[in-house]
Amino acid sequence: MAPGVDWGCVERITARHRVAGLVREGLIRAGLPVPEGVARGAQRTLAAALRHAGEALRLQGRLHRAGIRPLFLKGSTLAVRAYGSIAVRDSVDIDMVIAPGDVGRAWPLLEEAGYVMTAPAQMLPPAALRTYQAISKDSVHFNAERRVRVELHWRLSDAVHNSDLPPANEWRTIEVAESGPLSTLADPALFAYLCAHGAGHAWARLKWLADIAALLGTADDGGDSLWVAARAAGAARPAASAIMLANAVFGTPLPPAFVAPRSIRLRLLNALALRVMAAGGGARELAETPWNSVVEPSATLLVLSTWRDAWAQLRRVAIPAEDVALLRLPAGLGILYPVLRLPLWIWKRTPWSPRRHAGGQPKRAA
């Protein structure tokens, strides 16, 4: 930290990339004063982390009693694994994944636990639920009393095809509080997932790249096994993007066996990510940029690796999830969703359209 640092700019960048806890920790270790804005942000990070950890344990217990095994992504489990403490990693919600066949049973359980489902905005009959699950990877639930939002996944990522719950040998448990452990992904599967997630969002937040750097930095073999596992999981391009960007931004050493793929799409993805990260000197939110609506679709297309993934993405574009939640067509009539897309788009913008059906609150990049 050179003399004359613009601490106001540091605070703005810290807030935009949601790394207050990490910045505070780094400044303390370096023997430097912590700006007030960073300190407040770190305190909010800690408060949310404690709230999310307790709520995750509560929900895990409810689901276990119903015979449903949840797997927790990012959040408290990742904070402990990557940084040794839940206090330093920012999280805005609880991400958990369950088997696709358990979704219909899990929704009422979340409702009983005080959660209102916002996306989709209502329960779906079996045929519509199957279509919704095919084109969307999660549902969104909010508990106003506890101030906690849950994203319930049935697929890990839309960037790389993952249609089933990961097998038991890719699970592990992590103690996040004295009251018990949470189930999460083992390191190889976790790394592949984090790479797919971050790349699909064009690495818009530095906190996602910091997670990658932390996992690579704590790997006994320098990250070789993580890179090999990501390639085997079909996540070679997002993993290569993560490794190269962590090296460029943080100076994280490349895994000894890593060889960057020769890929135009990889170069385009990384160039896009660096532009998004640095928008407004690093302090401008993606939503405030003129290219907001095209960044994530572009990143997703750059990450896709198989025709199967491309077809699935095309289907998601052709059939908006909100239309499935609105129409709830019976089995055999799903082909009508693309046909009705334009009439529905027009109708939803008329004064007499009930706008509350439009899929709930927009999701934020966590």
CSV table of C-alpha atoms in Angstrom, one decimal:
chain,number,residue,atom,x,y,z
A,1,MET,CA,0.0,0.0,0.0
A,2,ALA,CA,1.8,3.1,-1.3
A,3,PRO,CA,1.5,6.5,0.4
A,4,GLY,CA,-1.4,8.6,-0.9
A,5,VAL,CA,-3.7,5.6,-1.5
A,6,ASP,CA,-7.3,6.8,-2.2
A,7,TRP,CA,-9.0,4.9,0.7
A,8,GLY,CA,-12.4,6.1,-0.5
A,9,CYS,CA,-11.7,4.2,-3.8
A,10,VAL,CA,-10.6,1.2,-1.8
A,11,GLU,CA,-13.8,1.2,0.2
A,12,ARG,CA,-15.9,1.5,-3.0
A,13,ILE,CA,-14.0,-1.4,-4.7
A,14,THR,CA,-14.3,-3.5,-1.6
A,15,ALA,CA,-18.1,-3.0,-1.4
A,16,ARG,CA,-18.6,-3.6,-5.1
A,17,HIS,CA,-16.7,-6.9,-5.1
A,18,ARG,CA,-18.0,-8.0,-1.7
A,19,VAL,CA,-14.6,-8.6,-0.2
A,20,ALA,CA,-14.7,-6.5,3.0
A,21,GLY,CA,-13.9,-9.3,5.3
A,22,LEU,CA,-10.9,-10.4,3.2
A,23,VAL,CA,-9.6,-6.8,2.8
A,24,ARG,CA,-10.0,-6.2,6.6
A,25,GLU,CA,-8.1,-9.4,7.3
A,26,GLY,CA,-5.3,-8.4,4.9
A,27,LEU,CA,-4.9,-4.9,6.2
A,28,ILE,CA,-4.7,-6.2,9.8
A,29,ARG,CA,-2.0,-8.8,8.9
A,30,ALA,CA,-0.1,-6.0,7.1
A,31,GLY,CA,-0.2,-3.8,10.2
A,32,LEU,CA,-2.3,-1.1,8.3
A,33,PRO,CA,-5.3,0.8,9.6
A,34,VAL,CA,-8.7,-0.4,8.4
A,35,PRO,CA,-10.9,2.3,6.8
A,36,GLU,CA,-14.2,2.8,8.6
A,37,GLY,CA,-16.2,1.7,5.5
A,38,VAL,CA,-14.2,-1.5,5.2
A,39,ALA,CA,-14.7,-2.2,8.9
A,40,ARG,CA,-18.4,-1.7,8.7
A,41,GLY,CA,-18.6,-4.0,5.7
A,42,ALA,CA,-16.6,-6.7,7.4
A,43,GLN,CA,-18.9,-6.5,10.4
A,44,ARG,CA,-21.9,-6.9,8.2
A,45,THR,CA,-20.2,-9.9,6.6
A,46,LEU,CA,-19.7,-11.5,10.0
A,47,ALA,CA,-23.3,-10.9,11.0
A,48,ALA,CA,-24.7,-12.4,7.8
A,49,ALA,CA,-22.3,-15.4,8.0
A,50,LEU,CA,-23.4,-16.3,11.6
A,51,ARG,CA,-27.1,-15.9,10.5
A,52,HIS,CA,-26.6,-18.0,7.4
A,53,ALA,CA,-24.6,-20.7,9.2
A,54,GLY,CA,-27.3,-21.2,11.9
A,55,GLU,CA,-30.1,-21.2,9.3
A,56,ALA,CA,-28.3,-23.7,7.1
A,57,LEU,CA,-28.0,-26.1,10.0
A,58,ARG,CA,-31.7,-25.6,10.8
A,59,LEU,CA,-32.8,-26.3,7.3
A,60,GLN,CA,-30.4,-29.3,6.9
A,61,GLY,CA,-32.1,-30.8,10.0
A,62,ARG,CA,-35.6,-30.3,8.6
A,63,LEU,CA,-34.7,-31.8,5.2
A,64,HIS,CA,-32.8,-34.8,6.8
A,65,ARG,CA,-35.9,-35.6,8.8
A,66,ALA,CA,-37.9,-35.8,5.6
A,67,GLY,CA,-35.3,-38.1,4.0
A,68,ILE,CA,-33.8,-35.3,1.8
A,69,ARG,CA,-30.0,-34.9,1.7
A,70,PRO,CA,-29.0,-31.3,1.0
A,71,LEU,CA,-25.6,-30.3,-0.2
A,72,PHE,CA,-24.4,-26.7,0.6
A,73,LEU,CA,-22.5,-24.7,-2.0
A,74,LYS,CA,-20.3,-21.7,-1.2
A,75,GLY,CA,-21.4,-19.8,1.9
A,76,SER,CA,-20.3,-21.0,5.3
A,77,THR,CA,-18.8,-24.2,4.2
A,78,LEU,CA,-16.6,-22.6,1.5
A,79,ALA,CA,-15.5,-19.8,4.0
A,80,VAL,CA,-14.3,-22.4,6.5
A,81,ARG,CA,-12.6,-24.6,3.8
A,82,ALA,CA,-10.9,-21.7,1.9
A,83,TYR,CA,-10.1,-19.2,4.7
A,84,GLY,CA,-10.5,-21.2,8.0
A,85,SER,CA,-13.3,-19.0,9.3
A,86,ILE,CA,-16.9,-18.1,8.4
A,87,ALA,CA,-16.1,-14.5,9.4
A,88,VAL,CA,-14.3,-13.3,6.3
A,89,ARG,CA,-16.2,-14.4,3.2
A,90,ASP,CA,-19.2,-12.4,2.1
A,91,SER,CA,-22.5,-14.3,1.2
A,92,VAL,CA,-25.9,-12.9,0.4
A,93,ASP,CA,-27.9,-16.1,0.5
A,94,ILE,CA,-27.8,-19.9,1.2
A,95,ASP,CA,-27.1,-22.1,-1.8
A,96,MET,CA,-28.0,-25.7,-1.4
A,97,VAL,CA,-28.6,-28.5,-3.9
A,98,ILE,CA,-30.8,-31.5,-3.6
A,99,ALA,CA,-31.8,-34.4,-5.9
A,100,PRO,CA,-34.1,-33.3,-8.7
A,101,GLY,CA,-36.8,-35.7,-7.6
A,102,ASP,CA,-36.9,-34.2,-4.1
A,103,VAL,CA,-37.8,-30.7,-5.2
A,104,GLY,CA,-41.5,-31.1,-5.1
A,105,ARG,CA,-41.2,-32.3,-1.4
A,106,ALA,CA,-38.7,-29.7,-0.4
A,107,TRP,CA,-40.8,-26.7,-1.4
A,108,PRO,CA,-43.5,-27.3,1.2
A,109,LEU,CA,-40.8,-27.9,3.8
A,110,LEU,CA,-39.2,-24.6,3.1
A,111,GLU,CA,-42.7,-22.9,3.3
A,112,GLU,CA,-43.2,-24.6,6.7
A,113,ALA,CA,-39.9,-23.2,7.8
A,114,GLY,CA,-41.1,-19.6,7.1
A,115,TYR,CA,-39.9,-19.2,3.5
A,116,VAL,CA,-41.9,-17.6,0.7
A,117,MET,CA,-41.1,-18.8,-2.7
A,118,THR,CA,-40.4,-15.9,-5.1
A,119,ALA,CA,-39.2,-17.8,-8.2
A,120,PRO,CA,-41.3,-19.4,-9.3
A,121,ALA,CA,-44.0,-17.4,-7.6
A,122,GLN,CA,-46.2,-20.5,-7.0
A,123,MET,CA,-46.2,-24.2,-6.6
A,124,LEU,CA,-46.1,-26.1,-9.9
A,125,PRO,CA,-47.9,-29.3,-11.0
A,126,PRO,CA,-45.7,-32.2,-11.9
A,127,ALA,CA,-45.6,-31.6,-15.7
A,128,ALA,CA,-44.8,-27.9,-15.3
A,129,LEU,CA,-42.3,-28.7,-12.6
A,130,ARG,CA,-40.3,-31.0,-14.9
A,131,THR,CA,-40.2,-28.3,-17.6
A,132,TYR,CA,-39.2,-25.7,-15.1
A,133,GLN,CA,-36.4,-27.9,-13.8
A,134,ALA,CA,-35.1,-28.5,-17.3
A,135,ILE,CA,-34.8,-24.8,-18.1
A,136,SER,CA,-33.9,-23.4,-14.7
A,137,LYS,CA,-31.3,-24.6,-12.1
A,138,ASP,CA,-32.9,-23.4,-8.9
A,139,SER,CA,-35.8,-21.8,-7.1
A,140,VAL,CA,-35.6,-18.8,-4.8
A,141,HIS,CA,-37.1,-18.5,-1.3
A,142,PHE,CA,-37.1,-15.7,1.2
A,143,ASN,CA,-37.7,-15.6,5.0
A,144,ALA,CA,-38.4,-12.0,5.9
A,145,GLU,CA,-38.3,-12.6,9.7
A,146,ARG,CA,-34.9,-14.2,9.6
A,147,ARG,CA,-33.7,-12.0,6.7
A,148,VAL,CA,-32.3,-15.0,4.8
A,149,ARG,CA,-32.7,-15.9,1.2
A,150,VAL,CA,-32.3,-19.5,0.0
A,151,GLU,CA,-31.5,-20.7,-3.6
A,152,LEU,CA,-32.6,-24.3,-3.8
A,153,HIS,CA,-30.6,-25.9,-6.7
A,154,TRP,CA,-31.4,-29.2,-8.5
A,155,ARG,CA,-28.5,-28.7,-10.9
A,156,LEU,CA,-25.1,-27.3,-9.9
A,157,SER,CA,-24.6,-25.1,-13.0
A,158,ASP,CA,-26.0,-24.1,-16.3
A,159,ALA,CA,-22.5,-23.5,-17.6
A,160,VAL,CA,-21.5,-27.1,-17.5
A,161,HIS,CA,-24.0,-29.9,-17.6
A,162,ASN,CA,-24.7,-31.4,-14.2
A,163,SER,CA,-28.1,-33.1,-14.2
A,164,ASP,CA,-27.7,-35.3,-11.1
A,165,LEU,CA,-26.8,-34.9,-7.5
A,166,PRO,CA,-23.0,-35.5,-7.2
A,167,PRO,CA,-22.2,-39.0,-5.9
A,168,ALA,CA,-21.4,-39.6,-2.3
A,169,ASN,CA,-17.6,-39.9,-3.0
A,170,GLU,CA,-17.7,-36.2,-4.0
A,171,TRP,CA,-19.2,-35.1,-0.7
A,172,ARG,CA,-17.6,-34.1,2.6
A,173,THR,CA,-18.7,-32.5,5.8
A,174,ILE,CA,-17.3,-29.2,7.4
A,175,GLU,CA,-17.9,-28.0,10.9
A,176,VAL,CA,-19.2,-24.4,10.6
A,177,ALA,CA,-20.6,-24.1,14.2
A,178,GLU,CA,-20.6,-26.0,17.5
A,179,SER,CA,-24.1,-27.3,16.8
A,180,GLY,CA,-23.0,-29.5,13.9
A,181,PRO,CA,-21.5,-29.9,10.4
A,182,LEU,CA,-22.8,-29.1,7.0
A,183,SER,CA,-22.5,-31.3,3.9
A,184,THR,CA,-20.6,-29.8,0.9
A,185,LEU,CA,-18.5,-30.9,-2.1
A,186,ALA,CA,-15.1,-32.4,-1.7
A,187,ASP,CA,-12.3,-30.2,-3.1
A,188,PRO,CA,-12.1,-31.5,-6.7
A,189,ALA,CA,-15.8,-31.3,-7.3
A,190,LEU,CA,-16.0,-28.0,-5.4
A,191,PHE,CA,-13.2,-26.4,-7.5
A,192,ALA,CA,-14.9,-27.5,-10.8
A,193,TYR,CA,-18.2,-26.1,-9.6
A,194,LEU,CA,-16.7,-22.7,-8.4
A,195,CYS,CA,-14.9,-22.4,-11.8
A,196,ALA,CA,-18.2,-23.0,-13.7
A,197,HIS,CA,-20.1,-20.6,-11.5
A,198,GLY,CA,-17.6,-17.8,-11.7
A,199,ALA,CA,-17.0,-18.1,-15.4
A,200,GLY,CA,-20.7,-18.2,-16.1
A,201,HIS,CA,-21.0,-14.8,-14.3
A,202,ALA,CA,-17.9,-13.5,-16.2
A,203,TRP,CA,-16.0,-13.3,-12.9
A,204,ALA,CA,-17.9,-10.1,-12.1
A,205,ARG,CA,-16.9,-10.2,-8.4
A,206,LEU,CA,-13.4,-10.5,-7.1
A,207,LYS,CA,-14.6,-12.7,-4.2
A,208,TRP,CA,-15.2,-15.6,-6.6
A,209,LEU,CA,-11.7,-15.4,-8.0
A,210,ALA,CA,-10.3,-15.0,-4.4
A,211,ASP,CA,-12.0,-18.4,-3.6
A,212,ILE,CA,-10.1,-20.0,-6.5
A,213,ALA,CA,-6.8,-18.5,-5.4
A,214,ALA,CA,-7.4,-19.8,-1.8
A,215,LEU,CA,-8.1,-23.3,-3.0
A,216,LEU,CA,-5.1,-23.3,-5.3
A,217,GLY,CA,-2.9,-21.8,-2.6
A,218,THR,CA,-3.8,-24.5,0.0
A,219,ALA,CA,-3.6,-27.5,-2.4
A,220,ASP,CA,-0.7,-29.8,-1.4
A,221,ASP,CA,0.3,-30.3,-5.1
A,222,GLY,CA,0.0,-26.7,-6.1
A,223,GLY,CA,-3.4,-27.3,-7.7
A,224,ASP,CA,-2.5,-30.1,-10.2
A,225,SER,CA,-5.2,-32.5,-8.9
A,226,LEU,CA,-7.8,-29.7,-9.0
A,227,TRP,CA,-7.0,-28.9,-12.6
A,228,VAL,CA,-7.0,-32.5,-13.7
A,229,ALA,CA,-10.4,-33.1,-11.9
A,230,ALA,CA,-12.0,-30.1,-13.5
A,231,ARG,CA,-10.9,-31.2,-16.9
A,232,ALA,CA,-12.4,-34.7,-16.3
A,233,ALA,CA,-15.7,-33.1,-15.1
A,234,GLY,CA,-16.0,-31.2,-18.4
A,235,ALA,CA,-15.0,-27.8,-16.9
A,236,ALA,CA,-11.7,-27.4,-18.6
A,237,ARG,CA,-12.4,-24.0,-20.1
A,238,PRO,CA,-13.9,-22.4,-16.9
A,239,ALA,CA,-11.1,-23.9,-14.8
A,240,ALA,CA,-8.4,-22.6,-17.2
A,241,SER,CA,-10.1,-19.2,-17.1
A,242,ALA,CA,-10.1,-19.3,-13.2
A,243,ILE,CA,-6.4,-20.4,-13.0
A,244,MET,CA,-5.2,-17.8,-15.5
A,245,LEU,CA,-7.2,-14.9,-14.0
A,246,ALA,CA,-6.1,-15.8,-10.4
A,247,ASN,CA,-2.5,-15.7,-11.7
A,248,ALA,CA,-3.0,-12.4,-13.5
A,249,VAL,CA,-5.0,-10.6,-10.8
A,250,PHE,CA,-3.5,-12.0,-7.6
A,251,GLY,CA,-0.2,-13.5,-8.7
A,252,THR,CA,-1.4,-17.0,-7.7
A,253,PRO,CA,1.1,-19.6,-9.0
A,254,LEU,CA,-0.1,-21.7,-11.9
A,255,PRO,CA,-0.4,-25.4,-11.1
A,256,PRO,CA,2.9,-27.1,-12.2
A,257,ALA,CA,1.1,-29.3,-14.7
A,258,PHE,CA,-1.1,-26.6,-16.1
A,259,VAL,CA,-0.9,-25.8,-19.8
A,260,ALA,CA,-3.3,-23.2,-21.0
A,261,PRO,CA,-5.6,-24.5,-23.7
A,262,ARG,CA,-5.3,-22.9,-27.1
A,263,SER,CA,-8.8,-21.4,-27.3
A,264,ILE,CA,-10.1,-18.2,-28.8
A,265,ARG,CA,-13.2,-18.5,-26.6
A,266,LEU,CA,-11.0,-18.7,-23.5
A,267,ARG,CA,-9.1,-15.5,-24.4
A,268,LEU,CA,-12.4,-13.8,-25.1
A,269,LEU,CA,-13.8,-14.9,-21.8
A,270,ASN,CA,-10.8,-13.7,-19.8
A,271,ALA,CA,-10.8,-10.3,-21.7
A,272,LEU,CA,-14.5,-9.9,-20.9
A,273,ALA,CA,-14.0,-10.8,-17.2
A,274,LEU,CA,-11.1,-8.3,-16.8
A,275,ARG,CA,-13.2,-5.6,-18.4
A,276,VAL,CA,-16.2,-6.3,-16.1
A,277,MET,CA,-14.0,-6.5,-13.0
A,278,ALA,CA,-12.3,-3.2,-13.7
A,279,ALA,CA,-15.4,-1.2,-14.8
A,280,GLY,CA,-15.5,2.2,-13.2
A,281,GLY,CA,-12.0,1.7,-11.8
A,282,GLY,CA,-13.2,-1.5,-10.2
A,283,ALA,CA,-16.1,0.2,-8.3
A,284,ARG,CA,-18.9,0.0,-10.9
A,285,GLU,CA,-21.5,-2.7,-10.6
A,286,LEU,CA,-22.2,-4.7,-13.7
A,287,ALA,CA,-25.9,-3.8,-13.5
A,288,GLU,CA,-24.8,-0.1,-13.9
A,289,THR,CA,-22.9,-0.7,-17.2
A,290,PRO,CA,-24.4,-0.5,-20.7
A,291,TRP,CA,-23.4,-4.1,-21.4
A,292,ASN,CA,-25.1,-5.6,-18.4
A,293,SER,CA,-27.7,-7.5,-20.4
A,294,VAL,CA,-25.2,-9.2,-22.6
A,295,VAL,CA,-22.3,-10.1,-20.3
A,296,GLU,CA,-23.6,-13.2,-18.6
A,297,PRO,CA,-25.3,-14.7,-21.7
A,298,SER,CA,-22.0,-14.1,-23.6
A,299,ALA,CA,-19.9,-15.7,-20.8
A,300,THR,CA,-22.2,-18.7,-20.7
A,301,LEU,CA,-21.9,-19.2,-24.4
A,302,LEU,CA,-18.1,-18.9,-24.2
A,303,VAL,CA,-18.0,-21.6,-21.5
A,304,LEU,CA,-20.2,-24.2,-23.2
A,305,SER,CA,-18.2,-27.2,-24.2
A,306,THR,CA,-20.6,-29.7,-25.8
A,307,TRP,CA,-23.5,-29.7,-28.2
A,308,ARG,CA,-25.6,-31.1,-25.3
A,309,ASP,CA,-24.8,-28.0,-23.2
A,310,ALA,CA,-25.5,-25.8,-26.2
A,311,TRP,CA,-28.9,-27.4,-26.8
A,312,ALA,CA,-29.9,-27.1,-23.2
A,313,GLN,CA,-28.9,-23.4,-23.2
A,314,LEU,CA,-30.9,-22.8,-26.4
A,315,ARG,CA,-33.9,-24.4,-24.7
A,316,ARG,CA,-33.6,-22.1,-21.7
A,317,VAL,CA,-33.5,-19.1,-24.0
A,318,ALA,CA,-36.5,-20.3,-26.0
A,319,ILE,CA,-38.6,-21.0,-22.9
A,320,PRO,CA,-38.5,-18.4,-20.2
A,321,ALA,CA,-39.0,-19.9,-16.7
A,322,GLU,CA,-41.5,-17.3,-15.8
A,323,ASP,CA,-43.7,-18.4,-18.7
A,324,VAL,CA,-43.7,-22.0,-17.4
A,325,ALA,CA,-44.7,-20.7,-13.9
A,326,LEU,CA,-47.5,-18.7,-15.4
A,327,LEU,CA,-49.0,-21.2,-17.9
A,328,ARG,CA,-48.2,-24.5,-16.1
A,329,LEU,CA,-49.1,-26.5,-19.3
A,330,PRO,CA,-49.9,-30.2,-18.9
A,331,ALA,CA,-47.7,-33.0,-20.2
A,332,GLY,CA,-47.6,-33.1,-24.0
A,333,LEU,CA,-48.2,-29.4,-24.5
A,334,GLY,CA,-44.7,-28.1,-23.6
A,335,ILE,CA,-44.1,-27.4,-27.2
A,336,LEU,CA,-46.4,-24.4,-27.0
A,337,TYR,CA,-44.1,-22.4,-24.6
A,338,PRO,CA,-41.9,-21.1,-27.5
A,339,VAL,CA,-45.0,-20.4,-29.6
A,340,LEU,CA,-46.6,-18.4,-26.9
A,341,ARG,CA,-43.5,-16.5,-25.9
A,342,LEU,CA,-44.2,-13.4,-28.0
A,343,PRO,CA,-47.9,-13.1,-27.1
A,344,LEU,CA,-47.1,-13.5,-23.4
A,345,TRP,CA,-44.3,-10.9,-23.7
A,346,ILE,CA,-46.8,-8.4,-25.1
A,347,TRP,CA,-49.5,-9.3,-22.6
A,348,LYS,CA,-47.2,-9.0,-19.6
A,349,ARG,CA,-46.6,-5.4,-20.5
A,350,THR,CA,-50.2,-4.4,-20.7
A,351,PRO,CA,-51.9,-2.4,-17.9
A,352,TRP,CA,-54.3,-5.3,-17.1
A,353,SER,CA,-51.6,-7.9,-16.7
A,354,PRO,CA,-50.9,-9.1,-13.1
A,355,ARG,CA,-47.2,-8.4,-12.9
A,356,ARG,CA,-46.8,-10.4,-9.8
A,357,HIS,CA,-46.7,-13.7,-11.8
A,358,ALA,CA,-43.4,-12.7,-13.5
A,359,GLY,CA,-41.2,-15.1,-11.6
A,360,GLY,CA,-40.7,-13.2,-8.3
A,361,GLN,CA,-37.8,-11.0,-7.4
A,362,PRO,CA,-34.8,-10.8,-9.7
A,363,LYS,CA,-31.9,-12.9,-8.5
A,364,ARG,CA,-28.7,-11.2,-7.5
A,365,ALA,CA,-25.2,-12.6,-8.2
A,366,ALA,CA,-24.3,-14.1,-4.9
